[in-house]
Amino acid sequence: MPTNELIKGTLGTIILKLLQENGKMYGYDITRVVKQRTDGKILLKEGSLYPALHKLLAEGLVKTEEMLIGNRPRVYYSLTPAGKKQIAIRTEELAGFMESIRTIMGIQTTLSHG
Amino acid sequence: MPTNELIKGTLGTIILKLLQENGKMYGYDITRVVKQRTDGKILLKEGSLYPALHKLLAEGLVKTEEMLIGNRPRVYYSLTPAGKKQIAIRTEELAGFMESIRTIMGIQTTLSHG
DNA sequence: AAGTATACATAGAAAAACTATGCATAGAAA
DNA sequence: TTTCTATGCATAGTTTTTCTATGTATACTT
């Protein structure tokens, strides 16, 4: 029950969200998207990513589909129904947590308003 | 070098920020302020708080001042010059990280604009 | 031929927060 | 007066997460 635990499990939530957007993705793909979307600020390591994916799989939140591209194996991940449900829950949890942190820290969000 | 590590160390940053605002605080005090400011969403446990305070102390970012209230010991923490410098650095780091997460997750911030 | 990018994986280390204790004072409720 | 709750500090040990460091292998580029 991660009521607290100051944000742990963020990576799992990020992965679920990306799968929701893109339908199916494979590991290497995810690292690139995260890197690109964060201007290189968040660099996922294989040692973080693959265990996180395996955990989501064990939890039944994602499923896999293996295929060969040429001679190279590739494992696509996509959401299960349970995974789809989890996204709303986790996103809200994460948003709420970040809102709390912002309240404490007095952090302003970068806004282009017009 | 916590370039990545998905937000670990947030607690230390929170503590520094609260000390900056309030000048000096003691442990139990901090748990109450955090609870209050986050509407009970973040509940610091002693097992998290005191080790975090001790670590900040060991890093030279805070200093202590012990006193007795009646017969009860109380340990006040306040910022050292090094601690004051750290706040800007860590706050920016945390803000940048949260901005990245928001970008990935597509989280909207609650705004009252007019 | 060598280097870089792609692609998956795991073992072991490190860090952070947690649970569960322990001790003790103080005030309120029963 | 006893018990419960709040205050106040502390640590030992566990769990979780991410990391570093490897290992294997294909594919493309130079």
mmCIF file of C-alpha atoms in Angstrom, chain A residues 3-78:
data_model
loop_
_atom_site.group_PDB
_atom_site.id
_atom_site.type_symbol
_atom_site.label_atom_id
_atom_site.label_comp_id
_atom_site.label_asym_id
_atom_site.label_seq_id
_atom_site.Cartn_x
_atom_site.Cartn_y
_atom_site.Cartn_z
ATOM 1 C CA THR A 3 0.130 5.624 0.683
ATOM 2 C CA ASN A 4 3.343 7.468 1.239
ATOM 3 C CA GLU A 5 6.753 6.239 0.123
ATOM 4 C CA LEU A 6 7.490 9.560 -1.509
ATOM 5 C CA ILE A 7 6.874 8.736 -5.159
ATOM 6 C CA LYS A 8 8.371 5.276 -5.488
ATOM 7 C CA GLY A 9 6.957 3.363 -8.371
ATOM 8 C CA THR A 10 6.936 6.368 -10.650
ATOM 9 C CA LEU A 11 8.677 4.393 -13.337
ATOM 10 C CA GLY A 12 5.907 1.817 -13.497
ATOM 11 C CA THR A 13 3.359 4.575 -13.853
ATOM 12 C CA ILE A 14 5.354 6.227 -16.611
ATOM 13 C CA ILE A 15 5.544 2.965 -18.529
ATOM 14 C CA LEU A 16 1.819 2.343 -18.262
ATOM 15 C CA LYS A 17 1.107 5.840 -19.507
ATOM 16 C CA LEU A 18 3.374 5.488 -22.511
ATOM 17 C CA LEU A 19 1.778 2.169 -23.399
ATOM 18 C CA GLN A 20 -1.631 3.778 -23.194
ATOM 19 C CA GLU A 21 -0.574 6.424 -25.672
ATOM 20 C CA ASN A 22 1.299 4.229 -28.089
ATOM 21 C CA GLY A 23 -0.552 0.954 -27.919
ATOM 22 C CA LYS A 24 2.499 -1.228 -27.874
ATOM 23 C CA MET A 25 6.143 -0.544 -27.245
ATOM 24 C CA TYR A 26 9.325 -2.491 -26.646
ATOM 25 C CA GLY A 27 11.927 -1.749 -24.039
ATOM 26 C CA TYR A 28 14.517 0.081 -26.036
ATOM 27 C CA ASP A 29 11.762 2.144 -27.523
ATOM 28 C CA ILE A 30 10.618 3.302 -24.102
ATOM 29 C CA THR A 31 14.051 4.524 -23.097
ATOM 30 C CA ARG A 32 14.245 6.627 -26.241
ATOM 31 C CA VAL A 33 10.819 8.166 -25.845
ATOM 32 C CA VAL A 34 11.490 9.094 -22.235
ATOM 33 C CA LYS A 35 14.851 10.586 -23.140
ATOM 34 C CA GLN A 36 13.382 12.540 -25.999
ATOM 35 C CA ARG A 37 10.347 13.816 -24.121
ATOM 36 C CA THR A 38 12.444 15.020 -21.206
ATOM 37 C CA ASP A 39 15.225 16.551 -23.292
ATOM 38 C CA GLY A 40 17.664 13.983 -22.006
ATOM 39 C CA LYS A 41 16.924 14.788 -18.374
ATOM 40 C CA ILE A 42 15.574 11.336 -17.564
ATOM 41 C CA LEU A 43 17.735 8.528 -18.863
ATOM 42 C CA LEU A 44 16.296 5.107 -18.119
ATOM 43 C CA LYS A 45 18.850 2.397 -17.638
ATOM 44 C CA GLU A 46 18.266 -1.177 -18.723
ATOM 45 C CA GLY A 47 18.840 -2.254 -15.158
ATOM 46 C CA SER A 48 15.844 -0.156 -14.151
ATOM 47 C CA LEU A 49 13.616 -0.610 -17.136
ATOM 48 C CA TYR A 50 13.565 -4.355 -17.660
ATOM 49 C CA PRO A 51 12.968 -5.294 -14.044
ATOM 50 C CA ALA A 52 10.187 -2.695 -13.970
ATOM 51 C CA LEU A 53 8.619 -4.220 -17.070
ATOM 52 C CA HIS A 54 8.910 -7.724 -15.629
ATOM 53 C CA LYS A 55 7.213 -6.530 -12.490
ATOM 54 C CA LEU A 56 4.304 -5.000 -14.386
ATOM 55 C CA LEU A 57 4.015 -8.285 -16.248
ATOM 56 C CA ALA A 58 3.976 -10.271 -13.014
ATOM 57 C CA GLU A 59 1.294 -7.942 -11.684
ATOM 58 C CA GLY A 60 -0.821 -8.618 -14.731
ATOM 59 C CA LEU A 61 -0.876 -4.993 -15.822
ATOM 60 C CA VAL A 62 0.852 -5.585 -19.142
ATOM 61 C CA LYS A 63 1.204 -8.453 -21.562
ATOM 62 C CA THR A 64 3.921 -9.328 -24.038
ATOM 63 C CA GLU A 65 4.186 -10.287 -27.644
ATOM 64 C CA GLU A 66 7.537 -11.519 -28.854
ATOM 65 C CA MET A 67 8.680 -11.275 -32.419
ATOM 66 C CA LEU A 68 11.748 -11.349 -34.572
ATOM 67 C CA ILE A 69 12.849 -8.347 -36.571
ATOM 68 C CA GLY A 70 15.253 -9.924 -38.985
ATOM 69 C CA ASN A 71 17.101 -12.165 -36.583
ATOM 70 C CA ARG A 72 16.689 -9.967 -33.564
ATOM 71 C CA PRO A 73 14.200 -10.647 -30.820
ATOM 72 C CA ARG A 74 11.912 -7.876 -29.771
ATOM 73 C CA VAL A 75 9.410 -7.948 -26.925
ATOM 74 C CA TYR A 76 6.401 -5.728 -27.314
ATOM 75 C CA TYR A 77 4.471 -4.703 -24.244
ATOM 76 C CA SER A 78 0.865 -3.578 -24.163
#
